[in-house]
mmCIF file of C-alpha atoms and ligand atoms in Angstrom:
data_model
loop_
_atom_site.group_PDB
_atom_site.id
_atom_site.type_symbol
_atom_site.label_atom_id
_atom_site.label_comp_id
_atom_site.label_asym_id
_atom_site.label_seq_id
_atom_site.Cartn_x
_atom_site.Cartn_y
_atom_site.Cartn_z
ATOM 1 C CA UNK A 7 58.007 107.504 116.057
ATOM 2 C CA UNK A 8 58.148 111.189 116.638
ATOM 3 C CA UNK A 9 56.479 112.035 119.911
ATOM 4 C CA UNK A 10 58.152 115.446 120.047
ATOM 5 C CA UNK A 11 56.500 116.493 116.832
ATOM 6 C CA UNK A 12 53.022 115.894 118.052
ATOM 7 C CA UNK A 13 51.761 119.414 118.566
ATOM 8 C CA UNK A 14 49.271 118.649 121.281
ATOM 9 C CA UNK A 15 45.812 120.057 120.831
ATOM 10 C CA UNK A 16 44.001 120.752 124.080
ATOM 11 C CA UNK A 17 40.462 121.917 124.677
ATOM 12 C CA UNK A 18 40.349 125.491 125.833
ATOM 13 C CA UNK A 19 39.758 126.345 129.455
ATOM 14 C CA UNK A 20 36.373 127.697 128.507
ATOM 15 C CA UNK A 21 35.290 124.326 127.077
ATOM 16 C CA UNK A 22 36.509 122.495 130.142
ATOM 17 C CA UNK A 23 34.539 124.912 132.236
ATOM 18 C CA UNK A 24 31.425 124.270 130.194
ATOM 19 C CA UNK A 25 31.876 120.500 130.615
ATOM 20 C CA UNK A 26 32.093 120.934 134.373
ATOM 21 C CA UNK A 27 29.073 123.196 134.352
ATOM 22 C CA UNK A 28 27.163 120.573 132.362
ATOM 23 C CA UNK A 29 27.691 118.150 135.220
ATOM 24 C CA UNK A 30 26.389 120.716 137.677
ATOM 25 C CA UNK A 31 23.538 121.761 135.451
ATOM 26 C CA UNK A 32 21.053 119.207 136.784
ATOM 27 C CA UNK A 33 21.447 120.749 140.200
ATOM 28 C CA UNK A 34 21.803 124.373 139.173
ATOM 29 C CA UNK A 35 20.497 125.134 135.680
ATOM 30 C CA UNK A 36 20.558 128.838 136.415
ATOM 31 C CA UNK A 37 24.321 128.752 136.934
ATOM 32 C CA UNK A 38 24.771 127.220 133.487
ATOM 33 C CA UNK A 39 22.648 129.918 131.904
ATOM 34 C CA UNK A 40 24.673 132.596 133.588
ATOM 35 C CA UNK A 41 27.889 130.959 132.422
ATOM 36 C CA UNK A 42 26.735 130.516 128.840
ATOM 37 C CA UNK A 43 28.819 133.399 127.418
ATOM 38 C CA UNK A 44 31.770 130.968 127.550
ATOM 39 C CA UNK A 45 30.175 129.125 124.624
ATOM 40 C CA UNK A 46 30.357 132.158 122.394
ATOM 41 C CA UNK A 47 34.166 132.435 122.566
ATOM 42 C CA UNK A 48 35.893 131.795 119.245
ATOM 43 C CA UNK A 49 36.617 128.096 118.609
ATOM 44 C CA UNK A 50 40.207 126.872 118.959
ATOM 45 C CA UNK A 51 42.345 126.734 115.804
ATOM 46 C CA UNK A 52 40.952 124.055 113.487
ATOM 47 C CA UNK A 53 44.215 122.159 113.276
ATOM 48 C CA UNK A 54 47.991 122.228 113.324
ATOM 49 C CA UNK A 55 50.659 120.363 111.405
ATOM 50 C CA UNK A 56 51.788 117.181 113.169
ATOM 51 C CA UNK A 57 54.104 114.505 111.799
ATOM 52 C CA UNK A 58 54.951 110.956 112.857
ATOM 53 C CA UNK A 59 56.599 108.133 110.928
ATOM 54 C CA UNK A 60 60.114 106.755 110.525
ATOM 55 C CA UNK A 61 62.347 109.816 110.589
ATOM 56 C CA UNK A 62 65.423 108.284 109.021
ATOM 57 C CA UNK A 63 66.966 108.673 105.579
ATOM 58 C CA UNK A 64 64.920 106.351 103.340
ATOM 59 C CA UNK A 65 61.964 106.528 105.728
ATOM 60 C CA UNK A 66 58.519 108.083 105.528
ATOM 61 C CA UNK A 67 56.771 110.930 107.329
ATOM 62 C CA UNK A 68 53.054 110.740 107.972
ATOM 63 C CA UNK A 69 51.777 114.271 108.443
ATOM 64 C CA UNK A 70 48.367 115.648 109.373
ATOM 65 C CA UNK A 71 47.382 119.231 108.813
ATOM 66 C CA UNK A 72 44.704 121.386 107.276
ATOM 67 C CA UNK A 73 43.108 119.696 104.236
ATOM 68 C CA UNK A 74 44.265 120.531 100.704
ATOM 69 C CA UNK A 75 47.190 122.582 101.938
ATOM 70 C CA UNK A 76 50.602 122.952 100.325
ATOM 71 C CA UNK A 77 53.541 122.162 102.595
ATOM 72 C CA UNK A 78 57.023 123.294 101.629
ATOM 73 C CA UNK A 79 59.684 120.787 102.676
ATOM 74 C CA UNK A 80 63.019 122.570 102.865
ATOM 75 C CA UNK A 81 66.489 122.131 104.317
ATOM 76 C CA UNK A 82 69.494 124.443 104.583
ATOM 77 C CA UNK A 83 71.240 123.163 101.447
ATOM 78 C CA UNK A 84 69.392 120.291 99.972
ATOM 79 C CA UNK A 85 68.532 119.353 96.447
ATOM 80 C CA UNK A 86 65.506 117.356 97.569
ATOM 81 C CA UNK A 87 63.449 120.408 98.568
ATOM 82 C CA UNK A 88 59.864 119.851 97.500
ATOM 83 C CA UNK A 89 56.295 120.991 97.943
ATOM 84 C CA UNK A 90 53.706 118.407 98.911
ATOM 85 C CA UNK A 91 49.976 118.763 99.575
ATOM 86 C CA UNK A 92 47.645 117.307 102.195
ATOM 87 C CA UNK A 93 44.620 115.421 100.883
ATOM 88 C CA UNK A 94 40.993 116.230 101.680
ATOM 89 C CA UNK A 95 41.366 114.459 105.030
ATOM 90 C CA UNK A 96 44.459 116.538 105.815
ATOM 91 C CA UNK A 97 46.957 113.661 105.457
ATOM 92 C CA UNK A 98 50.125 113.586 103.390
ATOM 93 C CA UNK A 99 52.865 110.954 103.172
ATOM 94 C CA UNK A 100 56.312 112.448 102.659
ATOM 95 C CA UNK A 101 59.086 110.111 101.528
ATOM 96 C CA UNK A 102 62.534 110.759 102.955
ATOM 97 C CA UNK A 103 65.319 110.433 100.401
ATOM 98 C CA UNK A 104 68.200 108.029 101.006
ATOM 99 C CA UNK A 105 70.413 111.130 101.201
ATOM 100 C CA UNK A 106 67.909 113.443 102.873
ATOM 101 C CA UNK A 107 69.302 116.365 104.894
ATOM 102 C CA UNK A 108 69.517 115.933 108.660
ATOM 103 C CA UNK A 109 67.076 118.765 109.389
ATOM 104 C CA UNK A 110 63.890 119.453 107.464
ATOM 105 C CA UNK A 111 61.492 122.339 107.883
ATOM 106 C CA UNK A 112 57.877 121.749 106.920
ATOM 107 C CA UNK A 113 56.081 125.028 106.275
ATOM 108 C CA UNK A 114 52.334 124.985 105.556
ATOM 109 C CA UNK A 115 51.216 127.537 102.979
ATOM 110 C CA UNK A 116 49.477 129.905 103.672
ATOM 111 C CA UNK A 117 51.305 130.564 106.881
ATOM 112 C CA UNK A 118 48.738 130.623 109.688
ATOM 113 C CA UNK A 119 49.931 127.203 110.830
ATOM 114 C CA UNK A 120 53.387 127.221 112.437
ATOM 115 C CA UNK A 121 56.146 125.268 110.668
ATOM 116 C CA UNK A 122 57.432 121.965 112.034
ATOM 117 C CA UNK A 123 61.075 120.921 112.221
ATOM 118 C CA UNK A 124 61.999 117.267 111.670
ATOM 119 C CA UNK A 125 65.352 115.701 112.531
ATOM 120 C CA UNK A 126 66.247 112.922 110.072
ATOM 121 C CA UNK A 127 68.531 110.150 111.348
ATOM 122 C CA UNK A 128 71.369 109.181 109.001
ATOM 123 C CA UNK A 129 71.751 105.854 107.196
ATOM 124 C CA UNK A 130 74.960 103.860 107.087
ATOM 125 C CA UNK A 131 74.759 102.096 103.728
ATOM 126 C CA UNK A 132 77.716 100.021 102.641
ATOM 127 C CA UNK A 133 79.567 99.807 99.386
ATOM 128 C CA UNK A 134 80.003 96.450 97.687
ATOM 129 C CA UNK A 135 82.329 95.432 94.917
ATOM 130 C CA UNK A 136 81.075 92.480 92.909
ATOM 131 C CA UNK A 137 83.638 90.828 90.611
ATOM 132 C CA UNK A 138 83.256 88.326 87.829
ATOM 133 C CA UNK A 139 80.156 89.967 86.480
ATOM 134 C CA UNK A 140 78.866 89.014 83.052
ATOM 135 C CA UNK A 141 77.784 92.331 81.555
ATOM 136 C CA UNK A 142 76.398 90.543 78.546
ATOM 137 C CA UNK A 143 73.781 88.858 80.647
ATOM 138 C CA UNK A 144 72.530 92.286 81.728
ATOM 139 C CA UNK A 145 73.027 94.656 78.839
ATOM 140 C CA UNK A 146 70.571 94.870 76.012
ATOM 141 C CA UNK A 147 72.855 94.341 73.003
ATOM 142 C CA UNK A 148 70.878 92.966 70.091
ATOM 143 C CA UNK A 149 68.203 94.991 68.348
ATOM 144 C CA UNK A 150 65.547 92.630 69.693
ATOM 145 C CA UNK A 151 66.863 93.056 73.241
ATOM 146 C CA UNK A 152 67.006 96.843 72.904
ATOM 147 C CA UNK A 153 63.458 96.892 71.594
ATOM 148 C CA UNK A 154 62.307 94.690 74.469
ATOM 149 C CA UNK A 155 64.080 96.909 77.020
ATOM 150 C CA UNK A 156 62.633 100.094 75.505
ATOM 151 C CA UNK A 157 59.081 98.706 75.533
ATOM 152 C CA UNK A 158 59.534 97.601 79.133
ATOM 153 C CA UNK A 159 60.724 101.087 80.087
ATOM 154 C CA UNK A 160 57.613 102.687 78.583
ATOM 155 C CA UNK A 161 55.323 100.290 80.450
ATOM 156 C CA UNK A 162 57.012 101.171 83.740
ATOM 157 C CA UNK A 163 56.851 104.921 83.133
ATOM 158 C CA UNK A 164 53.152 104.677 82.240
ATOM 159 C CA UNK A 165 52.432 102.739 85.423
ATOM 160 C CA UNK A 166 54.333 105.186 87.636
ATOM 161 C CA UNK A 167 52.349 108.070 86.117
ATOM 162 C CA UNK A 168 48.994 106.641 87.244
ATOM 163 C CA UNK A 169 47.702 107.552 90.692
ATOM 164 C CA UNK A 170 45.015 105.723 92.603
ATOM 165 C CA UNK A 171 43.474 106.257 95.964
ATOM 166 C CA UNK A 172 44.148 103.416 98.337
ATOM 167 C CA UNK A 173 44.397 102.359 101.946
ATOM 168 C CA UNK A 174 48.024 103.555 102.142
ATOM 169 C CA UNK A 175 49.092 102.905 105.743
ATOM 170 C CA UNK A 176 45.703 102.058 107.221
ATOM 171 C CA UNK A 177 46.926 98.555 108.090
ATOM 172 C CA UNK A 178 50.651 99.241 108.011
ATOM 173 C CA UNK A 179 52.929 97.098 105.830
ATOM 174 C CA UNK A 180 53.702 93.394 106.109
ATOM 175 C CA UNK A 181 56.408 91.345 104.358
ATOM 176 C CA UNK A 182 55.334 90.199 100.885
ATOM 177 C CA UNK A 183 56.998 86.788 101.307
ATOM 178 C CA UNK A 184 57.840 84.460 104.120
ATOM 179 C CA UNK A 185 61.596 84.206 103.955
ATOM 180 C CA UNK A 186 64.927 85.631 104.995
ATOM 181 C CA UNK A 187 66.133 89.001 103.757
ATOM 182 C CA UNK A 188 69.172 88.643 101.505
ATOM 183 C CA UNK A 189 70.028 92.188 100.458
ATOM 184 C CA UNK A 190 68.862 95.393 102.101
ATOM 185 C CA UNK A 191 67.893 98.720 100.563
ATOM 186 C CA UNK A 192 70.684 101.213 100.186
ATOM 187 C CA UNK A 193 74.111 99.754 99.397
ATOM 188 C CA UNK A 194 75.976 100.875 96.312
ATOM 189 C CA UNK A 195 77.120 97.976 94.164
ATOM 190 C CA UNK A 196 80.014 98.303 91.801
ATOM 191 C CA UNK A 197 80.068 95.481 89.283
ATOM 192 C CA UNK A 198 83.338 94.627 87.579
ATOM 193 C CA UNK A 199 83.503 91.951 84.925
ATOM 194 C CA UNK A 200 83.729 91.226 81.259
ATOM 195 C CA UNK A 201 81.513 91.876 78.304
ATOM 196 C CA UNK A 202 80.854 89.996 75.082
ATOM 197 C CA UNK A 203 84.303 90.203 73.481
ATOM 198 C CA UNK A 204 86.257 89.859 76.718
ATOM 199 C CA UNK A 205 86.528 93.609 77.288
ATOM 200 C CA UNK A 206 86.399 94.740 80.904
ATOM 201 C CA UNK A 207 83.120 96.304 81.948
ATOM 202 C CA UNK A 208 82.001 98.247 84.976
ATOM 203 C CA UNK A 209 78.634 99.319 86.384
ATOM 204 C CA UNK A 210 77.664 101.236 89.487
ATOM 205 C CA UNK A 211 74.161 101.049 90.928
ATOM 206 C CA UNK A 212 72.367 101.649 94.190
ATOM 207 C CA UNK A 213 70.209 98.787 95.394
ATOM 208 C CA UNK A 214 66.833 100.465 95.757
ATOM 209 C CA UNK A 215 64.862 97.451 96.881
ATOM 210 C CA UNK A 216 64.738 94.846 99.605
ATOM 211 C CA UNK A 217 65.627 91.303 98.502
ATOM 212 C CA UNK A 218 64.349 88.095 99.977
ATOM 213 C CA UNK A 219 66.185 84.822 99.358
ATOM 214 C CA UNK A 220 63.330 82.460 98.600
ATOM 215 C CA UNK A 221 63.036 79.544 96.178
ATOM 216 C CA UNK A 222 61.189 79.939 92.908
ATOM 217 C CA UNK A 223 57.457 79.504 93.393
ATOM 218 C CA UNK A 224 57.213 81.121 96.839
ATOM 219 C CA UNK A 225 53.868 82.959 97.097
ATOM 220 C CA UNK A 226 54.053 86.765 96.977
ATOM 221 C CA UNK A 227 51.307 88.647 98.781
ATOM 222 C CA UNK A 228 50.359 92.305 98.964
ATOM 223 C CA UNK A 229 52.266 94.044 101.785
ATOM 224 C CA UNK A 230 49.370 96.542 101.896
ATOM 225 C CA UNK A 231 46.199 96.923 99.884
ATOM 226 C CA UNK A 232 46.107 98.773 96.591
ATOM 227 C CA UNK A 233 45.433 98.832 92.869
ATOM 228 C CA UNK A 234 47.526 96.849 90.389
ATOM 229 C CA UNK A 235 48.937 99.337 87.876
ATOM 230 C CA UNK A 236 51.310 96.973 86.051
ATOM 231 C CA UNK A 237 51.192 93.215 85.671
ATOM 232 C CA UNK A 238 53.558 91.781 83.091
ATOM 233 C CA UNK A 239 55.247 88.398 82.827
ATOM 234 C CA UNK A 240 58.169 89.526 80.704
ATOM 235 C CA UNK A 241 59.856 92.881 81.173
ATOM 236 C CA UNK A 242 63.429 92.889 79.903
ATOM 237 C CA UNK A 243 65.395 93.536 83.099
ATOM 238 C CA UNK A 244 62.654 92.870 85.608
ATOM 239 C CA UNK A 245 61.082 89.673 84.272
ATOM 240 C CA UNK A 246 57.679 88.932 85.786
ATOM 241 C CA UNK A 247 56.611 92.208 87.355
ATOM 242 C CA UNK A 248 53.777 93.609 89.445
ATOM 243 C CA UNK A 249 53.371 97.273 90.428
ATOM 244 C CA UNK A 250 50.860 97.875 93.214
ATOM 245 C CA UNK A 251 49.681 101.437 93.940
ATOM 246 C CA UNK A 252 48.850 101.696 97.655
ATOM 247 C CA UNK A 253 47.573 105.279 97.503
ATOM 248 C CA UNK A 254 49.224 108.245 99.135
ATOM 249 C CA UNK A 255 51.786 108.177 96.323
ATOM 250 C CA UNK A 256 53.336 104.845 97.390
ATOM 251 C CA UNK A 257 53.870 102.109 94.789
ATOM 252 C CA UNK A 258 55.267 98.655 95.558
ATOM 253 C CA UNK A 259 57.325 96.988 92.841
ATOM 254 C CA UNK A 260 57.838 93.201 92.739
ATOM 255 C CA UNK A 261 60.374 91.822 90.279
ATOM 256 C CA UNK A 262 61.678 88.520 88.839
ATOM 257 C CA UNK A 263 58.366 86.721 89.405
ATOM 258 C CA UNK A 264 57.775 83.231 87.987
ATOM 259 C CA UNK A 265 54.002 83.742 88.077
ATOM 260 C CA UNK A 266 51.851 86.870 87.871
ATOM 261 C CA UNK A 267 48.367 86.139 89.221
ATOM 262 C CA UNK A 268 46.821 89.622 89.022
ATOM 263 C CA UNK A 269 45.947 91.901 86.139
ATOM 264 C CA UNK A 270 46.037 95.630 85.704
ATOM 265 C CA UNK A 271 43.183 97.357 87.515
ATOM 266 C CA UNK A 272 42.746 94.637 90.140
ATOM 267 C CA UNK A 273 42.131 96.009 93.621
ATOM 268 C CA UNK A 274 43.724 93.820 96.282
ATOM 269 C CA UNK A 275 43.767 93.752 100.070
ATOM 270 C CA UNK A 276 46.736 93.295 102.338
ATOM 271 C CA UNK A 277 47.823 89.649 102.224
ATOM 272 C CA UNK A 278 46.171 88.833 98.870
ATOM 273 C CA UNK A 279 48.252 86.733 96.490
ATOM 274 C CA UNK A 280 49.943 88.626 93.655
ATOM 275 C CA UNK A 281 52.052 85.859 92.144
ATOM 276 C CA UNK A 282 55.104 83.753 92.894
ATOM 277 C CA UNK A 283 58.809 84.469 93.171
ATOM 278 C CA UNK A 284 61.219 83.419 90.491
ATOM 279 C CA UNK A 285 64.390 84.063 88.575
ATOM 280 C CA UNK A 286 63.064 85.900 85.531
ATOM 281 C CA UNK A 287 64.565 88.950 83.839
ATOM 282 C CA UNK A 288 68.216 89.864 84.328
ATOM 283 C CA UNK A 289 68.966 88.306 87.673
ATOM 284 C CA UNK A 290 71.684 86.172 89.222
ATOM 285 C CA UNK A 291 69.482 83.752 91.124
ATOM 286 C CA UNK A 292 65.980 83.171 92.481
ATOM 287 C CA UNK A 293 64.845 85.931 94.819
ATOM 288 C CA UNK A 294 62.152 88.534 95.297
ATOM 289 C CA UNK A 295 63.104 92.177 94.776
ATOM 290 C CA UNK A 296 60.558 94.370 96.570
ATOM 291 C CA UNK A 297 60.898 98.122 96.178
ATOM 292 C CA UNK A 298 58.617 100.993 97.193
ATOM 293 C CA UNK A 299 58.604 104.253 95.314
ATOM 294 C CA UNK A 300 57.357 107.474 96.885
ATOM 295 C CA UNK A 301 55.760 109.750 94.307
ATOM 296 C CA UNK A 302 54.907 113.346 95.014
ATOM 297 C CA UNK A 303 51.312 113.721 93.868
ATOM 298 C CA UNK A 304 51.723 117.504 93.869
ATOM 299 C CA UNK A 305 54.106 117.422 90.879
ATOM 300 C CA UNK A 306 53.206 116.448 87.331
ATOM 301 C CA UNK A 307 56.707 115.287 86.321
ATOM 302 C CA UNK A 308 57.896 112.008 87.801
ATOM 303 C CA UNK A 309 61.659 112.554 87.647
ATOM 304 C CA UNK A 310 61.992 113.681 91.275
ATOM 305 C CA UNK A 311 60.186 110.692 92.763
ATOM 306 C CA UNK A 312 62.414 108.229 94.603
ATOM 307 C CA UNK A 313 62.530 104.869 96.321
ATOM 308 C CA UNK A 314 62.242 104.558 100.085
ATOM 309 C CA UNK A 315 63.403 101.700 102.302
ATOM 310 C CA UNK A 316 60.746 98.943 102.483
ATOM 311 C CA UNK A 317 62.230 97.629 105.742
ATOM 312 C CA UNK A 318 61.483 100.986 107.369
ATOM 313 C CA UNK A 319 57.871 100.830 106.146
ATOM 314 C CA UNK A 320 57.489 97.526 107.981
ATOM 315 C CA UNK A 321 58.212 99.448 111.184
ATOM 316 C CA UNK A 322 55.386 101.946 110.647
ATOM 317 C CA UNK A 323 52.315 101.811 112.827
ATOM 318 C CA UNK A 324 48.982 101.472 111.024
ATOM 319 C CA UNK A 325 47.692 104.957 110.439
HETATM 320 ZN ZN1 ZN B 427 67.026 93.532 94.635
#
């Protein structure tokens, strides 16, 4: 939480005075009438920019400000600078990149509202070397595999390009399965192994999800409410897949499912069943991969969206 960022909003002295005078008014109505000019003072500023959330790399800011207002998110030398926009209620969720700068400045535009500075705590993600990898099991090699992978890619891009309103953080986030975590968000994995003809192969990837070690068939439920934007039993790498748009730009991704029990367009509540875990797609064993992508609704292109750390979302208060 970010108590220091809460720009407190206090009633003006004049209002307090009026409240006191209201209490006295039964006894001395004339006094209230004489004091009434206090009511004609200009109202206090409508709002300010305030942010709470998990202020750590991979976390999420929850900011409140004037409605429909652009906010420039900048840092001294950061490639993740971006402009976001509050919704009609004045709320905006701002994902924090895994490699976000340590200090961010949030500047509402136009500039009547003072900017807010946010300190972002660093992550300490590890590096893992995984040997004995079978690249053939992962790579799309045959024409049929390449076609399958390409079609899967298009389905994912289409789903990520669709935005729905949703409850976002109104109930916070809960774990989608009951089971132990097996691999956190964040580590870089370097895979070293052999390909089809015995040639050495090498891959580097960042684990952008949160894995749970659970047996095939474990029920998967919605960590927060939302709209199903992709439900497919057979994507090439991902296997059985559900994408759930929570609103506020946040999409949950569930991979390697053995059963998909929702269809595109379904609106679900927190805790509703989405399917069951499995070992489908290109995976090394039964588990659930849960990832959450933050999309900036202010931009039309999707290439600067990124994944945030689901474990940090579990720490967020309902909002
Ligand atoms: Zn995973």
